PDB file of C-alpha atoms in Angstrom:
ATOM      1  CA  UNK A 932     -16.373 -27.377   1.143  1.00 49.00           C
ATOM      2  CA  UNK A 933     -15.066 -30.590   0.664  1.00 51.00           C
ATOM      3  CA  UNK A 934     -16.304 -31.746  -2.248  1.00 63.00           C
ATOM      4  CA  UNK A 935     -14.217 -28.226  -4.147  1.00 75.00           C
ATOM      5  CA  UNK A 936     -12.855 -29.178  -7.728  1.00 80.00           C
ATOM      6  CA  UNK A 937      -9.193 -27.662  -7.441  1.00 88.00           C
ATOM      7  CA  UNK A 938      -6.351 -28.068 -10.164  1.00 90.00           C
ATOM      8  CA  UNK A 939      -3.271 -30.455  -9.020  1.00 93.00           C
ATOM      9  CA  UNK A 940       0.369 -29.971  -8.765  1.00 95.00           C
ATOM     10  CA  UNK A 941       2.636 -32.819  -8.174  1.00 97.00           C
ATOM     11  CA  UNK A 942       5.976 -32.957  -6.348  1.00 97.00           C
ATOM     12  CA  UNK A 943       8.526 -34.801  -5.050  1.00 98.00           C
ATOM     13  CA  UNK A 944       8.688 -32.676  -1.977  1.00 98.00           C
ATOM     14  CA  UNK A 945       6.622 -29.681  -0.548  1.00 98.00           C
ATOM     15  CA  UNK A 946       7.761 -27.246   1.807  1.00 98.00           C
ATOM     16  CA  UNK A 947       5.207 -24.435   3.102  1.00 97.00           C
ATOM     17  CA  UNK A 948       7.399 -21.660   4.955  1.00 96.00           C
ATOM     18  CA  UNK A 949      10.179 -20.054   3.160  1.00 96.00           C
ATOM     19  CA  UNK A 950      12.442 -19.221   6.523  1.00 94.00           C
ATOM     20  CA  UNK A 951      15.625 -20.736   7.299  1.00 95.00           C
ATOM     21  CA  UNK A 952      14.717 -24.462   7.998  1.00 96.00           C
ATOM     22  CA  UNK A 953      12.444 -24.840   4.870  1.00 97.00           C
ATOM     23  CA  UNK A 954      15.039 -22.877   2.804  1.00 98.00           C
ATOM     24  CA  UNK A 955      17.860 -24.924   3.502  1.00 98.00           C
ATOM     25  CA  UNK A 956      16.052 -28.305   3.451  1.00 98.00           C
ATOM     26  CA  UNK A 957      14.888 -27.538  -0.563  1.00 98.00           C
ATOM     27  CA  UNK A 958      18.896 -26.751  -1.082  1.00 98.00           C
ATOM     28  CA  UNK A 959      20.099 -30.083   0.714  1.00 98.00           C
ATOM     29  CA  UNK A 960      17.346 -31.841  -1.478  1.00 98.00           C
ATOM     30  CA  UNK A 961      18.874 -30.802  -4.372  1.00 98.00           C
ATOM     31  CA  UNK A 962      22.490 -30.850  -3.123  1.00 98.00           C
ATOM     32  CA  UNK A 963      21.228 -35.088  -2.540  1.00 98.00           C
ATOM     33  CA  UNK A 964      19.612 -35.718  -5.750  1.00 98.00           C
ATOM     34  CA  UNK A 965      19.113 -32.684  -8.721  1.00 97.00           C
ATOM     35  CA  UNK A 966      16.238 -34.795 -10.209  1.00 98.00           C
ATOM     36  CA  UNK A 967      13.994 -34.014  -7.120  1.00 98.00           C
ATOM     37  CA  UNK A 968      11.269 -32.049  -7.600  1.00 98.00           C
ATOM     38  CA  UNK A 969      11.177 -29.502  -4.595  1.00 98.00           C
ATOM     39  CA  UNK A 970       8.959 -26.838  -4.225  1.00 98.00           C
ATOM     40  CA  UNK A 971       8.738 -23.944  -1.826  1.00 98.00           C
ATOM     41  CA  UNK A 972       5.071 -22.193  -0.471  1.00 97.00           C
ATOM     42  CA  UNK A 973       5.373 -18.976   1.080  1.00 96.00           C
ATOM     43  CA  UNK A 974       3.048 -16.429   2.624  1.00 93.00           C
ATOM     44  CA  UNK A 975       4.363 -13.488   2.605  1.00 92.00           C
ATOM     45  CA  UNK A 976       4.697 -11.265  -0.492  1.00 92.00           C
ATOM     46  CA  UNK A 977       8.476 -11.978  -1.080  1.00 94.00           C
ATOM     47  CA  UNK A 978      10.567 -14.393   0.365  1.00 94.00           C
ATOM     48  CA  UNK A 979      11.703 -12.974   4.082  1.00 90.00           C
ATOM     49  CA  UNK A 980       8.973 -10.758   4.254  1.00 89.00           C
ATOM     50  CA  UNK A 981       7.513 -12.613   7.875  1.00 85.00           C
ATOM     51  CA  UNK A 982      11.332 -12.942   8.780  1.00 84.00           C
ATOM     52  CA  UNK A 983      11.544  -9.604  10.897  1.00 73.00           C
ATOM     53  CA  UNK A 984      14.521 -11.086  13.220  1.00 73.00           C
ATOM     54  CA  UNK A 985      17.561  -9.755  13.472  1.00 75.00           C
ATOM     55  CA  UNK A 986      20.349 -11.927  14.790  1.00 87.00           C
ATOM     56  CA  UNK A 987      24.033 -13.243  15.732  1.00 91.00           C
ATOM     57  CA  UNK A 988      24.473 -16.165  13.324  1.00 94.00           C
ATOM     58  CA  UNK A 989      26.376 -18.814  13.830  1.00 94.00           C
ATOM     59  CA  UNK A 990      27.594 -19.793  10.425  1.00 96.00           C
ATOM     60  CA  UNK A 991      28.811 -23.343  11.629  1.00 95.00           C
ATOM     61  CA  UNK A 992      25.663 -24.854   9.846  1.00 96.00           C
ATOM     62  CA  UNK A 993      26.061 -22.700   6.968  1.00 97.00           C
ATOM     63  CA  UNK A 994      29.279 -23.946   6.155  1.00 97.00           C
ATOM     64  CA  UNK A 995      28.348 -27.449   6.518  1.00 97.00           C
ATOM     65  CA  UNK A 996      25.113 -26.389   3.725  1.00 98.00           C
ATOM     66  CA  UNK A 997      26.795 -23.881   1.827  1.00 98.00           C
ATOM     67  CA  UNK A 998      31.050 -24.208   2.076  1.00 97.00           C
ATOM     68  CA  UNK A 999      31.731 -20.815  -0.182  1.00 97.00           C
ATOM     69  CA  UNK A1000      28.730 -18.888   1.320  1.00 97.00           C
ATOM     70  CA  UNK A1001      31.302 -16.030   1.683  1.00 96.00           C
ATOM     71  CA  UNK A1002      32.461 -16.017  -2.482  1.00 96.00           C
ATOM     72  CA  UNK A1003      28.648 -16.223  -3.292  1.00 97.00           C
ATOM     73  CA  UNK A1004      27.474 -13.334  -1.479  1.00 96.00           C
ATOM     74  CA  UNK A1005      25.857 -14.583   1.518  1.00 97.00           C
ATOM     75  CA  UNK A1006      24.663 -11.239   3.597  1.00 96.00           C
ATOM     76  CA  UNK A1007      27.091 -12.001   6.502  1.00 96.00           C
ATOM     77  CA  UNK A1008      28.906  -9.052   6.666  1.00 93.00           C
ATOM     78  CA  UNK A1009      29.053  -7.645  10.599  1.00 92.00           C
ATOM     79  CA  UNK A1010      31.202 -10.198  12.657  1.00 94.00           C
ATOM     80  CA  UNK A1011      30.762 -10.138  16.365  1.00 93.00           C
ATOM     81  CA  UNK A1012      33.779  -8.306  17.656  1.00 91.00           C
ATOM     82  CA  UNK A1013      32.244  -8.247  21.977  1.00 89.00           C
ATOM     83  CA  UNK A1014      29.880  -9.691  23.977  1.00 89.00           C
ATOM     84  CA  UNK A1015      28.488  -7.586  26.901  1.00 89.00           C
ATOM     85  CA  UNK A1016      26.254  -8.738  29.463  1.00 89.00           C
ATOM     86  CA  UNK A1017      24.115  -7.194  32.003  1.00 91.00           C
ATOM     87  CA  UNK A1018      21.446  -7.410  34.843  1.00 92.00           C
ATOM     88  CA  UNK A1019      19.131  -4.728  34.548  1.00 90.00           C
ATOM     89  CA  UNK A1020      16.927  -3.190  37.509  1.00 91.00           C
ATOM     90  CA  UNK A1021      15.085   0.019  38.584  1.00 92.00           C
ATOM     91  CA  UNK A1022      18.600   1.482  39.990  1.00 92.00           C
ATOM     92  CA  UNK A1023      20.595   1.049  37.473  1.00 92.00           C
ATOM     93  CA  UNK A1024      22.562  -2.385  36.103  1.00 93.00           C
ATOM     94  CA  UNK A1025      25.121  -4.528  36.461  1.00 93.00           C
ATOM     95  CA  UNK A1026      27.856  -6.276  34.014  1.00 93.00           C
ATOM     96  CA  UNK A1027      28.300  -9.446  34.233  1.00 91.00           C
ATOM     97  CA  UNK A1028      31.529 -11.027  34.112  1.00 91.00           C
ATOM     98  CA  UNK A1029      32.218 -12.618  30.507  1.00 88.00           C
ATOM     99  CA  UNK A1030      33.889 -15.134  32.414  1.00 89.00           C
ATOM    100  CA  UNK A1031      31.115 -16.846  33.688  1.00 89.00           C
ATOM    101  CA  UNK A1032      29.009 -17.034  30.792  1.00 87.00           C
ATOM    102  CA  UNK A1033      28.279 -20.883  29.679  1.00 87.00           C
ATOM    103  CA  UNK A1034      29.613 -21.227  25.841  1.00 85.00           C
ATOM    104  CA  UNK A1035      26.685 -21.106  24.238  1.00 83.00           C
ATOM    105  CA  UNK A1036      27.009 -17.195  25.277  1.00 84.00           C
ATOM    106  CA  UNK A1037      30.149 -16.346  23.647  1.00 87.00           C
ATOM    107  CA  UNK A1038      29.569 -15.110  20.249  1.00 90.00           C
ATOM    108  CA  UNK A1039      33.197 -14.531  19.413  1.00 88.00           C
ATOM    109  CA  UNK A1040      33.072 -16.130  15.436  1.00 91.00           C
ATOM    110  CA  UNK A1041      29.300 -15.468  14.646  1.00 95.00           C
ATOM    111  CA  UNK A1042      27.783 -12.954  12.677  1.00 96.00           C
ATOM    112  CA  UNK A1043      24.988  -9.856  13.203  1.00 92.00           C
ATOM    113  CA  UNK A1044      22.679 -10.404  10.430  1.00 94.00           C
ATOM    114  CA  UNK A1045      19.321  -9.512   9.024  1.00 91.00           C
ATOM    115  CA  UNK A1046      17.409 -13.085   8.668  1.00 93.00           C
ATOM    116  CA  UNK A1047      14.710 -11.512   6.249  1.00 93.00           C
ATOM    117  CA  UNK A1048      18.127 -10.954   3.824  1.00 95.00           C
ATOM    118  CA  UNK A1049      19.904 -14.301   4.847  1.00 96.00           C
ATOM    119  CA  UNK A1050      16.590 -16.237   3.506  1.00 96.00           C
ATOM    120  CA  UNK A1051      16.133 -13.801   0.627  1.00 97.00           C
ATOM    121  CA  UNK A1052      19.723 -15.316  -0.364  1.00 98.00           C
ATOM    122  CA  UNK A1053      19.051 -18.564   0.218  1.00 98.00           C
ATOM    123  CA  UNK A1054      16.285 -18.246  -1.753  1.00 98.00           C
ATOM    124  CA  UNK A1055      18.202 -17.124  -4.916  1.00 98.00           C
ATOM    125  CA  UNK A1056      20.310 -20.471  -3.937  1.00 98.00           C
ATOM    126  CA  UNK A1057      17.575 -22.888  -4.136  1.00 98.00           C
ATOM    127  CA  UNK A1058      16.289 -21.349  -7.509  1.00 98.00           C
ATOM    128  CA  UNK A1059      19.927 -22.118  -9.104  1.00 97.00           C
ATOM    129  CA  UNK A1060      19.647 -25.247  -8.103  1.00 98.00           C
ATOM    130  CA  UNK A1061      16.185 -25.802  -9.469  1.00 98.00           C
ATOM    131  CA  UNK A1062      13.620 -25.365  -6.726  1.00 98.00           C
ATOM    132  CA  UNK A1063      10.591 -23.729  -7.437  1.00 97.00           C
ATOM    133  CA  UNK A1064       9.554 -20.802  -4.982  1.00 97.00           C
ATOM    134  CA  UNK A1065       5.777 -19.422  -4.378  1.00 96.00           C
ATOM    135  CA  UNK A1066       5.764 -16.597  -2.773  1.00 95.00           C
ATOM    136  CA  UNK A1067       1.818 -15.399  -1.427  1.00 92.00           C
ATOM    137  CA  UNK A1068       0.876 -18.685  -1.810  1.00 92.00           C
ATOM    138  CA  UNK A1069      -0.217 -19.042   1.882  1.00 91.00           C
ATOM    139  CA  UNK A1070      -1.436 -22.638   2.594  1.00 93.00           C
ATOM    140  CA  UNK A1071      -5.088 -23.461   4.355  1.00 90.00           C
ATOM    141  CA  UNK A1072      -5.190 -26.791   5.128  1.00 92.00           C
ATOM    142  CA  UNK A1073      -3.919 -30.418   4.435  1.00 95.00           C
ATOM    143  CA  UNK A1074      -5.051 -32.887   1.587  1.00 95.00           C
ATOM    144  CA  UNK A1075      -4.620 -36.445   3.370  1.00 95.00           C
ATOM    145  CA  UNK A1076      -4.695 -40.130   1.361  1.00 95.00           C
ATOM    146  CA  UNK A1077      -7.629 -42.037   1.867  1.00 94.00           C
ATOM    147  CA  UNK A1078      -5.384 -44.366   4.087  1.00 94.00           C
ATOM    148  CA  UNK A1079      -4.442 -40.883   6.269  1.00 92.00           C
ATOM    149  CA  UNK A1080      -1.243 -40.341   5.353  1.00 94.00           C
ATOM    150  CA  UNK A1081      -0.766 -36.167   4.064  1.00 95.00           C
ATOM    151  CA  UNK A1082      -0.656 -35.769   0.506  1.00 96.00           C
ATOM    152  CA  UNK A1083      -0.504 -32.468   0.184  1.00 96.00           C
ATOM    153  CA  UNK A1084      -1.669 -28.787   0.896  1.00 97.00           C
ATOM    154  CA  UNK A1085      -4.022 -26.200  -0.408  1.00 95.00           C
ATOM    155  CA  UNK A1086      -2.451 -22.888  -1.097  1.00 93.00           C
ATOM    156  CA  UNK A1087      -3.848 -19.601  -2.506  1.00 87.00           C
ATOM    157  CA  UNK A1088      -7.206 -19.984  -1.217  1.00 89.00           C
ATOM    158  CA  UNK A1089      -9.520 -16.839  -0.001  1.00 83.00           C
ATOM    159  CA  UNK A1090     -12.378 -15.557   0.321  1.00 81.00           C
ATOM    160  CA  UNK A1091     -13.706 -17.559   2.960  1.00 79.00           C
ATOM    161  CA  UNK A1092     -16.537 -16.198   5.739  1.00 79.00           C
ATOM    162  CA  UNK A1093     -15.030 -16.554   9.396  1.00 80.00           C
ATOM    163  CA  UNK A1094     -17.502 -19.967   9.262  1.00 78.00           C
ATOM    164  CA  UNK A1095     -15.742 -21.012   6.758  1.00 74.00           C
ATOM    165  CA  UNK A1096     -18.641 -20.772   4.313  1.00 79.00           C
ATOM    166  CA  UNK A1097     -17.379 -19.394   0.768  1.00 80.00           C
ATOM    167  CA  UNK A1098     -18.237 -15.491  -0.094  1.00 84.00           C
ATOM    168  CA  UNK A1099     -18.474 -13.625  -2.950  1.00 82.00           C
ATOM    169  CA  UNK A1100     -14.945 -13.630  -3.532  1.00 84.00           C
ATOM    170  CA  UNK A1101     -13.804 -16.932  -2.993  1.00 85.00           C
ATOM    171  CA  UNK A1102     -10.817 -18.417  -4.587  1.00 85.00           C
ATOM    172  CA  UNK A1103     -10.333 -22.556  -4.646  1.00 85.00           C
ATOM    173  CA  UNK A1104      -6.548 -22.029  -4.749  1.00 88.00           C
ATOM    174  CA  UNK A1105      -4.886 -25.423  -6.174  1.00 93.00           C
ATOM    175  CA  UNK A1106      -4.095 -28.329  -4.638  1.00 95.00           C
ATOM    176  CA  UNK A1107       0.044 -29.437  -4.114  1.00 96.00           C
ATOM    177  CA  UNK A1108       0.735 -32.994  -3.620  1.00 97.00           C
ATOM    178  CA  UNK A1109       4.098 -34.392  -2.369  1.00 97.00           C
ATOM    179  CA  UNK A1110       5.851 -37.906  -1.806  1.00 97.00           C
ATOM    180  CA  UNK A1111       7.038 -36.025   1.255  1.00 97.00           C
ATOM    181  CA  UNK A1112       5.444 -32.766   2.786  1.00 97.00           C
ATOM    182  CA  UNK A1113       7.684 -30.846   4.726  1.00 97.00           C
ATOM    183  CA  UNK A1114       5.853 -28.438   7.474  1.00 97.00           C
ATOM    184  CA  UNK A1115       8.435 -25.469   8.414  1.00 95.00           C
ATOM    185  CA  UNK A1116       5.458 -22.818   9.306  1.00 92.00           C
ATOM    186  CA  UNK A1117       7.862 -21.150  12.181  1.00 85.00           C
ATOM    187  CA  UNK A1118       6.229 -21.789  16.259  1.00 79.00           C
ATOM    188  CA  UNK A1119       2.757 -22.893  15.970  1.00 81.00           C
ATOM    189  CA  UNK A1120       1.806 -23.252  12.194  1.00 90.00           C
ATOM    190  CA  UNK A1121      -1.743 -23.793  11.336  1.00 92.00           C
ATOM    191  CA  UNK A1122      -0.943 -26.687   9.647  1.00 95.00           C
ATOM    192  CA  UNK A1123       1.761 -28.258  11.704  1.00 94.00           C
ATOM    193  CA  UNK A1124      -0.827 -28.114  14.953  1.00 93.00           C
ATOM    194  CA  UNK A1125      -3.217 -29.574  12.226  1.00 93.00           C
ATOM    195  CA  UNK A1126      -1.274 -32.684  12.547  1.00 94.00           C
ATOM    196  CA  UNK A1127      -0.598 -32.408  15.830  1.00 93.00           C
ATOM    197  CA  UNK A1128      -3.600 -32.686  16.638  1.00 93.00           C
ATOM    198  CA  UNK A1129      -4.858 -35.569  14.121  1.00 93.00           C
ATOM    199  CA  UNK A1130      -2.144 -37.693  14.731  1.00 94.00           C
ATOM    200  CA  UNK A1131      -1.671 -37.307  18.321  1.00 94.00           C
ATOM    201  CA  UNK A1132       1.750 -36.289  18.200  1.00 91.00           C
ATOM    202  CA  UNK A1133       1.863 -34.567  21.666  1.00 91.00           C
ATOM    203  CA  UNK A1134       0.656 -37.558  23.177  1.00 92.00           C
ATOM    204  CA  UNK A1135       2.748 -37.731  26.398  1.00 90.00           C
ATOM    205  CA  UNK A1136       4.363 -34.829  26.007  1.00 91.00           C
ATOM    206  CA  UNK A1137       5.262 -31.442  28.183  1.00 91.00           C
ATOM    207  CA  UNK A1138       3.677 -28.717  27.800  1.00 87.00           C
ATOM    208  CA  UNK A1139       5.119 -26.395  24.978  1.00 81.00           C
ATOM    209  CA  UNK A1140       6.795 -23.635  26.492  1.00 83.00           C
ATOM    210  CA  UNK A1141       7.286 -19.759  24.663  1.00 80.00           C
ATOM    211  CA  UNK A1142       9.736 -16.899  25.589  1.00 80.00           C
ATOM    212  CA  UNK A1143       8.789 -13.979  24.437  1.00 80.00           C
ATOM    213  CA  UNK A1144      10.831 -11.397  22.557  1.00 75.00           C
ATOM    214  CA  UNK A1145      11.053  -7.831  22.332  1.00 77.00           C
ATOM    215  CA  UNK A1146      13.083  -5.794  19.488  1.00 74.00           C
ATOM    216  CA  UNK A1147      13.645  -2.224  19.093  1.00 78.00           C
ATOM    217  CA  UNK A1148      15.160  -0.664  15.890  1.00 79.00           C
ATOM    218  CA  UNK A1149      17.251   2.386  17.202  1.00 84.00           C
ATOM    219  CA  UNK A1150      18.811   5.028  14.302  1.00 90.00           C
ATOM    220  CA  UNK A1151      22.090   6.100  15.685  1.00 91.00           C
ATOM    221  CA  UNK A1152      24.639   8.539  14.279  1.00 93.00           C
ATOM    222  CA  UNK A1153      27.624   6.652  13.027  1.00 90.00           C
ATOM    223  CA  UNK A1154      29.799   8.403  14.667  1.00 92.00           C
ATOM    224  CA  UNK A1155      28.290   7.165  18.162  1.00 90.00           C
ATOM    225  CA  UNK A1156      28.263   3.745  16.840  1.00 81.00           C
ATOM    226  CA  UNK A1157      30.269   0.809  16.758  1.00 73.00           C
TER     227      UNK A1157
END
């Protein structure tokens, strides 16, 4: 399917992944230069609709990106007020002394947030400032210069069989070229283990390691809440 006729788009910059990192890369982009050209590809539906994380934020960087985040809105509303830590076993558990918790555990400062509505508002950032966001424009694979460099991605395509073959129903989707591609697909992007792969980026490397994490949405009654 190589040889597939697909209309062009032209950038200065392409991002695929509308989370946090490609978010606030399109806003420092245009925060460096205005004239840029930035775009922003997305998968999901709307913009945080694959962020399902809640968090504690540490707004430190958000500052830095963003200095009146708080006068424009920025979902940050539930400040971390304690931090509570325990070892849990079949008998019962046990708290942990606050005391000796390394730094990186104190959350005194940071924030309980929703990511999927801290990108949705950096989202409506970037578009004041110009960039251009796709949202269901999931992108398939990587357009590469004839020396190998990456030119670009293909976004919107479907309809393909699990071989790869076309069916009935397949879309070309449209080609997106960039002086710069930016790849912020999240842990283990298609595309990003694309080039990985091609350009042997691992080479030497440890092996990637993964926690995994589990989240449970409990509805309490306020008045047993904090």
């Amino acid at each position: 399917m190589a040889d597939i006729e697909r209309e062009t788009m032209d950038y200065d910059v392409v991002i695929v992944g509308a989370g946090p990192s490609g978010l606030s890369a399109a806003i420092r982009l245009k925060q460096l230069n205005a004239d840029l050209e930035v775009v922003v590809l997305e998968k999901g539906s709307e913009v945080g609709a694959h962020i399902l994380s809640g968090a504690v934020l540490d707004p430190s960087a958000l500052t830095k990106l963003i200095p009146d985040w708080q006068k424009k809105g920025a979902p940050l509303n539930t400040a971390v007020t304690e931090d509570n830590f325990y070892v849990f076993g079949e008998s019962g558990h046990l708290r942990l002394p606050n005391i000796i918790m390394p730094p990186l555990m104190s959350n005194h400062g940071n924030y309980i947030v929703s990511m999927g509505n801290v990108c949705r508002w950096l989202a409506e950032q970037a578009e004041e400032l110009g960039v251009e966001i796709f949202p269901g424009m999931s992108c398939s694979e990587l357009v590469f210069h004839k020396d190998g460099a990456v030119k670009g991605v293909v976004a919107g395509e479907f309809g393909k069989n699990a071989d790869g073959s076309a069916s009935d129903a397949y879309e070309p989707g449209m080609e997106l070229h960039g002086k710069y591609v930016f790849l912020s697909e999240g842990v283990r992007g298609s595309l990003s283990k694309k080039v990985i792969a091609k350009y042997n980026l691992d080479k030497e490397c440890d092996v990637p390691k993964f926690g995994l994490g589990m989240k449970e949405i409990w509805e309490v009654k306020p008045e047993n809440h904090n």
